[in-house]
C-alpha cells in the first residue's frame, strides 16, 4: 500500500510539472496581449508538445515573437490616455513616452 502511495504521488507531481511546463508559452502569450488566431495557435502547439516535443518550442518562440495587438480590448485612445497618465506620474521618461506614442500613432 505504501508503494502505491509513493508511485501515485510521484506520478501526480510529474503530471503537475508537465502541465506547468506546457502552459509557459500560453502564459507568455496572455501576458503580452496576444489574442485571436495567434493565441489559439500557441495554445494548440503548446498542448501538442505532449506528443511532439518540437511544437512546444515553436509555441514558445511564437509567444515571444508575435506582437500582442489586443491588450485586453483597449483601443489606441485608451492606450494613449494610460500612457499619458504614466508620463504625468513620472513612471516613464519623456523619451519612453514619445517612443510609445509614436508606435501607437502608426
Coordinates of N, CA, C and O in Angstrom, one line a residue:
X1 N 0.8 -1.2 0.0 CA 0.0 0.0 0.0 C 0.9 1.3 0.0 O 0.5 2.2 -0.7
X2 N 1.9 1.2 0.7 CA 2.8 2.4 0.8 C 3.5 2.6 -0.5 O 3.7 3.8 -0.9
X3 N 3.8 1.5 -1.2 CA 4.5 1.7 -2.6 C 3.5 2.4 -3.5 O 3.9 3.2 -4.3
X4 N 2.2 2.0 -3.5 CA 1.2 2.6 -4.3 C 1.1 4.1 -4.1 O 1.0 4.8 -5.0
X5 N 1.1 4.5 -2.8 CA 1.0 5.9 -2.5 C 2.2 6.7 -3.0 O 2.1 7.8 -3.5
X6 N 3.4 6.1 -2.9 CA 4.6 6.8 -3.3 C 4.6 6.9 -4.8 O 4.9 8.0 -5.4
X7 N 4.2 5.8 -5.5 CA 4.2 5.9 -7.0 C 3.1 6.9 -7.5 O 3.3 7.7 -8.4
X8 N 1.9 6.8 -6.8 CA 0.9 7.8 -7.2 C 1.3 9.2 -6.9 O 1.1 10.1 -7.8
X9 N 2.0 9.5 -5.8 CA 2.4 10.8 -5.5 C 3.4 11.3 -6.5 O 3.4 12.5 -7.0
X10 N 4.4 10.4 -6.9 CA 5.4 10.8 -7.9 C 4.7 11.1 -9.3 O 5.1 12.0 -10.0
X11 N 3.8 10.2 -9.7 CA 3.1 10.5 -10.9 C 2.3 11.7 -10.9 O 2.3 12.5 -11.9
X12 N 1.7 12.0 -9.8 CA 0.9 13.3 -9.7 C 1.8 14.5 -9.8 O 1.5 15.4 -10.5
X13 N 2.9 14.4 -9.1 CA 3.9 15.6 -9.2 C 4.4 15.7 -10.6 O 4.6 16.8 -11.1
X14 N 4.7 14.6 -11.3 CA 5.2 14.6 -12.7 C 4.2 15.3 -13.6 O 4.5 16.1 -14.5
X15 N 2.9 14.9 -13.5 CA 1.8 15.4 -14.3 C 1.7 16.9 -14.0 O 1.5 17.7 -15.0
X16 N 1.7 17.4 -12.8 CA 1.6 18.8 -12.5 C 2.8 19.6 -13.0 O 2.6 20.7 -13.6
X17 N 4.0 19.0 -13.0 CA 5.1 19.7 -13.5 C 5.0 19.8 -15.0 O 5.3 20.8 -15.6
X18 N 4.5 18.7 -15.7 CA 4.3 18.7 -17.1 C 3.3 19.8 -17.6 O 3.5 20.5 -18.5
X19 N 2.2 19.8 -16.8 CA 1.2 20.9 -17.1 C 1.8 22.3 -17.0 O 1.5 23.2 -17.8
X20 N 2.6 22.5 -15.9 CA 3.2 23.8 -15.7 C 4.1 24.1 -16.9 O 4.1 25.3 -17.3
X21 N 4.9 23.2 -17.3 CA 5.8 23.4 -18.4 C 5.1 23.7 -19.7 O 5.4 24.6 -20.5
X22 N 4.1 22.9 -20.0 CA 3.3 23.1 -21.2 C 2.6 24.4 -21.2 O 2.5 25.0 -22.3
X23 N 2.2 25.0 -20.1 CA 1.5 26.2 -20.1 C 2.4 27.5 -20.1 O 1.8 28.6 -20.2
X24 N 3.7 27.3 -20.1 CA 4.6 28.5 -20.2 C 4.3 29.4 -21.4 O 4.1 30.6 -21.3
X25 N 4.3 28.8 -22.7 CA 4.0 29.7 -23.8 C 2.7 30.4 -23.7 O 2.5 31.5 -24.2
X26 N 1.7 29.7 -23.2 CA 0.3 30.2 -23.1 C 0.3 31.4 -22.1 O -0.3 32.5 -22.4
X27 N 1.0 31.3 -21.0 CA 1.1 32.4 -20.0 C 1.8 33.6 -20.6 O 1.5 34.7 -20.4
X28 N 2.9 33.3 -21.4 CA 3.6 34.4 -22.0 C 2.7 35.1 -23.0 O 2.7 36.4 -23.1
X29 N 2.0 34.4 -23.8 CA 1.1 35.0 -24.8 C 0.0 35.8 -24.2 O -0.3 36.9 -24.6
X30 N -0.5 35.4 -23.1 CA -1.5 36.1 -22.3 C -0.9 37.4 -21.8 O -1.5 38.5 -21.8
X31 N 0.3 37.3 -21.2 CA 0.9 38.5 -20.6 C 1.3 39.5 -21.7 O 1.3 40.7 -21.4
X32 N 1.6 39.1 -22.9 CA 1.9 40.0 -24.0 C 0.7 40.5 -24.7 O 0.9 41.3 -25.6
X33 N -0.5 40.1 -24.4 CA -1.7 40.6 -25.1 C -1.9 40.0 -26.4 O -2.6 40.6 -27.2
X34 N -1.4 38.8 -26.7 CA -1.6 38.1 -27.9 C -3.0 37.5 -27.9 O -3.4 36.8 -26.9
X35 N -3.8 37.7 -28.9 CA -5.2 37.1 -28.9 C -5.6 36.6 -30.3 O -4.8 36.7 -31.2
X36 N -6.8 36.2 -30.4 CA -7.3 35.7 -31.7 C -6.7 34.4 -32.2 O -6.3 33.5 -31.4
X37 N -6.4 34.4 -33.4 CA -5.9 33.2 -34.0 C -4.5 32.9 -33.6 O -4.1 31.7 -33.5
X38 N -3.7 33.9 -33.3 CA -2.3 33.7 -32.9 C -2.3 33.0 -31.5 O -1.6 32.1 -31.3
X39 N -3.2 33.5 -30.6 CA -3.3 32.8 -29.3 C -3.7 31.4 -29.4 O -3.2 30.5 -28.7
X40 N -4.7 31.1 -30.2 CA -5.2 29.8 -30.5 C -4.1 28.9 -31.0 O -3.9 27.7 -30.5
X41 N -3.3 29.4 -31.9 CA -2.2 28.6 -32.5 C -1.2 28.3 -31.4 O -0.7 27.1 -31.3
X42 N -0.9 29.2 -30.5 CA 0.1 29.0 -29.5 C -0.5 27.9 -28.5 O 0.3 27.0 -28.1
X43 N -1.7 28.0 -28.2 CA -2.3 27.0 -27.2 C -2.3 25.6 -27.9 O -1.9 24.7 -27.2
X44 N -2.7 25.5 -29.1 CA -2.7 24.2 -29.8 C -1.3 23.6 -29.9 O -1.0 22.5 -29.6
X45 N -0.3 24.5 -30.3 CA 1.1 24.0 -30.5 C 1.7 23.6 -29.1 O 2.4 22.6 -29.0
X46 N 1.3 24.4 -28.1 CA 1.8 24.1 -26.8 C 1.3 22.7 -26.3 O 2.1 21.9 -25.7
X47 N 0.0 22.5 -26.4 CA -0.5 21.2 -25.9 C -0.1 20.0 -26.8 O 0.0 18.9 -26.4
X48 N 0.2 20.3 -28.1 CA 0.7 19.2 -29.0 C 2.1 18.9 -28.6 O 2.6 17.8 -28.9
X49 N 2.7 19.7 -27.8 CA 4.1 19.4 -27.3 C 4.1 18.2 -26.4 O 5.2 17.6 -26.2
X50 N 3.0 17.8 -25.9 CA 2.9 16.5 -25.1 C 3.3 15.3 -26.0 O 3.9 14.3 -25.6
X51 N 2.9 15.4 -27.3 CA 3.1 14.3 -28.2 C 4.3 14.5 -29.1 O 5.0 13.6 -29.5
X52 N 4.5 15.8 -29.6 CA 5.6 16.1 -30.4 C 6.3 17.3 -29.7 O 5.9 18.4 -29.8
X53 N 7.4 17.0 -29.1 CA 8.1 18.0 -28.3 C 8.5 19.3 -29.0 O 8.5 20.3 -28.4
X54 N 8.8 19.2 -30.3 CA 9.2 20.3 -31.0 C 8.1 21.4 -31.1 O 8.4 22.6 -31.2
X55 N 6.9 21.0 -31.1 CA 5.8 22.0 -31.2 C 5.8 22.9 -30.0 O 5.3 24.1 -30.1
X56 N 6.2 22.4 -28.8 CA 6.2 23.3 -27.6 C 7.2 24.4 -27.8 O 7.0 25.5 -27.5
X57 N 8.4 24.1 -28.4 CA 9.4 25.1 -28.7 C 8.9 26.1 -29.7 O 9.2 27.3 -29.6
X58 N 8.2 25.6 -30.7 CA 7.6 26.5 -31.7 C 6.6 27.5 -31.0 O 6.6 28.7 -31.3
X59 N 5.8 26.9 -30.1 CA 4.8 27.8 -29.4 C 5.5 28.8 -28.5 O 5.1 30.0 -28.4
X60 N 6.6 28.4 -27.9 CA 7.4 29.3 -27.1 C 8.0 30.4 -27.9 O 7.9 31.6 -27.5
X61 N 8.6 30.1 -29.0 CA 9.2 31.1 -29.9 C 8.1 32.1 -30.4 O 8.3 33.3 -30.4
X62 N 7.0 31.5 -30.8 CA 5.9 32.4 -31.4 C 5.3 33.3 -30.3 O 5.0 34.5 -30.5
X63 N 5.2 32.8 -29.0 CA 4.7 33.6 -28.0 C 5.7 34.8 -27.6 O 5.3 35.8 -27.1
X64 N 6.9 34.6 -27.9 CA 7.9 35.7 -27.7 C 8.1 36.6 -28.9 O 8.5 37.7 -28.7
X65 N 7.7 36.1 -30.1 CA 8.0 36.9 -31.3 C 6.7 37.7 -31.7 O 6.9 38.9 -32.1
X66 N 5.6 37.1 -31.7 CA 4.4 37.8 -32.1 C 4.0 39.0 -31.2 O 4.2 38.9 -30.0
X67 N 3.6 40.1 -31.9 CA 3.2 41.3 -31.1 C 1.7 41.1 -30.6 O 0.9 40.7 -31.3
X68 N 1.5 41.5 -29.4 CA 0.2 41.5 -28.8 C -0.6 42.7 -29.3 O -0.3 43.8 -28.8
X69 N -1.5 42.6 -30.1 CA -2.3 43.7 -30.7 C -3.5 44.0 -29.9 O -4.1 45.1 -30.0
X70 N -4.0 43.1 -29.1 CA -5.3 43.4 -28.4 C -5.0 43.3 -26.9 O -5.4 42.3 -26.3
X71 N -4.5 44.3 -26.4 CA -4.2 44.3 -25.0 C -5.4 44.5 -24.2 O -5.8 45.6 -23.8
X72 N -6.1 43.4 -24.0 CA -7.3 43.4 -23.1 C -8.4 44.3 -23.6 O -9.1 45.0 -22.9
X73 N -8.6 44.4 -25.0 CA -9.7 45.2 -25.6 C -9.5 46.7 -25.5 O -10.5 47.4 -25.8
X74 N -8.3 47.2 -25.3 CA -8.1 48.6 -25.3 C -7.9 49.1 -26.7 O -7.1 48.5 -27.4
X75 N -8.5 50.2 -27.0 CA -8.2 50.8 -28.3 C -7.1 51.8 -28.1 O -6.6 52.0 -27.0
X76 N -6.6 52.4 -29.2 CA -5.5 53.3 -29.2 C -5.7 54.5 -28.3 O -4.8 55.0 -27.6
X77 N -6.9 55.0 -28.2 CA -7.2 56.2 -27.4 C -7.0 55.8 -25.9 O -6.4 56.6 -25.2
X78 N -7.5 54.7 -25.5 CA -7.4 54.2 -24.1 C -5.9 54.0 -23.8 O -5.4 54.4 -22.7
X79 N -5.2 53.4 -24.7 CA -3.7 53.2 -24.5 C -3.0 54.5 -24.4 O -2.1 54.7 -23.6
X80 N -3.4 55.5 -25.2 CA -2.7 56.8 -25.2 C -3.0 57.5 -23.9 O -2.1 58.1 -23.3
X81 N -4.2 57.4 -23.4 CA -4.6 58.0 -22.1 C -3.8 57.4 -21.0 O -3.3 58.1 -20.1
X82 N -3.7 56.1 -21.0 CA -2.9 55.4 -20.0 C -1.4 55.8 -20.0 O -0.8 56.0 -19.0
X83 N -0.9 55.9 -21.2 CA 0.5 56.3 -21.4 C 0.7 57.7 -20.9 O 1.7 58.0 -20.3
X84 N -0.3 58.6 -21.2 CA -0.2 59.9 -20.7 C -0.1 60.0 -19.2 O 0.6 60.7 -18.6
X85 N -1.0 59.2 -18.5 CA -1.0 59.1 -17.1 C 0.3 58.6 -16.5 O 0.8 59.1 -15.5
X86 N 0.9 57.6 -17.2 CA 2.2 57.1 -16.7 C 3.3 58.2 -16.8 O 4.1 58.3 -16.0
X87 N 3.2 59.0 -17.9 CA 4.2 60.1 -18.1 C 4.0 61.2 -17.0 O 4.9 61.6 -16.4
X88 N 2.7 61.5 -16.8 CA 2.4 62.6 -15.8 C 2.8 62.1 -14.4 O 3.2 63.0 -13.6
X89 N 2.7 60.8 -14.1 CA 3.0 60.3 -12.8 C 4.5 60.0 -12.7 O 5.0 59.5 -11.7
X90 N 5.3 60.3 -13.7 CA 6.7 60.2 -13.8 C 7.1 58.7 -13.6 O 8.2 58.4 -13.1
X91 N 6.3 57.8 -14.2 CA 6.7 56.4 -14.2 C 7.6 56.1 -15.4 O 8.5 55.3 -15.3
X92 N 7.3 56.8 -16.5 CA 8.2 56.7 -17.7 C 8.8 58.0 -18.0 O 8.2 59.1 -17.7
X93 N 9.9 58.0 -18.7 CA 10.5 59.2 -19.1 C 9.9 59.8 -20.4 O 9.1 59.2 -21.0
X94 N 10.3 61.0 -20.7 CA 9.8 61.7 -21.9 C 10.2 60.9 -23.2 O 9.3 60.8 -24.1
X95 N 11.4 60.4 -23.2 CA 11.8 59.7 -24.4 C 11.0 58.4 -24.5 O 10.6 58.0 -25.7
X96 N 10.7 57.7 -23.4 CA 9.9 56.5 -23.5 C 8.5 56.8 -23.9 O 7.9 56.1 -24.7
X97 N 8.0 57.9 -23.4 CA 6.6 58.4 -23.7 C 6.5 58.7 -25.2 O 5.6 58.2 -25.9
X98 N 7.5 59.4 -25.8 CA 7.4 59.7 -27.2 C 7.6 58.5 -28.1 O 6.9 58.4 -29.1
X99 N 8.4 57.6 -27.6 CA 8.6 56.3 -28.4 C 7.4 55.5 -28.5 O 6.9 55.0 -29.5
X100 N 6.7 55.3 -27.3 CA 5.5 54.5 -27.2 C 4.4 55.2 -27.9 O 3.5 54.6 -28.6
X101 N 4.3 56.6 -27.9 CA 3.3 57.3 -28.5 C 3.4 57.2 -30.0 O 2.4 57.0 -30.7
X102 N 4.6 57.3 -30.5 CA 4.8 57.1 -32.0 C 4.4 55.8 -32.5 O 3.9 55.6 -33.6
X103 N 4.6 54.7 -31.6 CA 4.2 53.4 -32.0 C 2.6 53.3 -32.1 O 2.1 52.6 -33.0
X104 N 2.0 54.0 -31.2 CA 0.5 54.0 -31.2 C -0.1 54.7 -32.4 O -1.1 54.4 -32.9
X105 N 0.6 55.8 -32.8 CA 0.1 56.6 -33.9 C 0.3 55.9 -35.3 O -0.3 56.3 -36.2
X106 N 1.2 54.9 -35.3 CA 1.4 54.2 -36.6 C 0.3 53.3 -37.0 O -0.4 52.8 -36.3

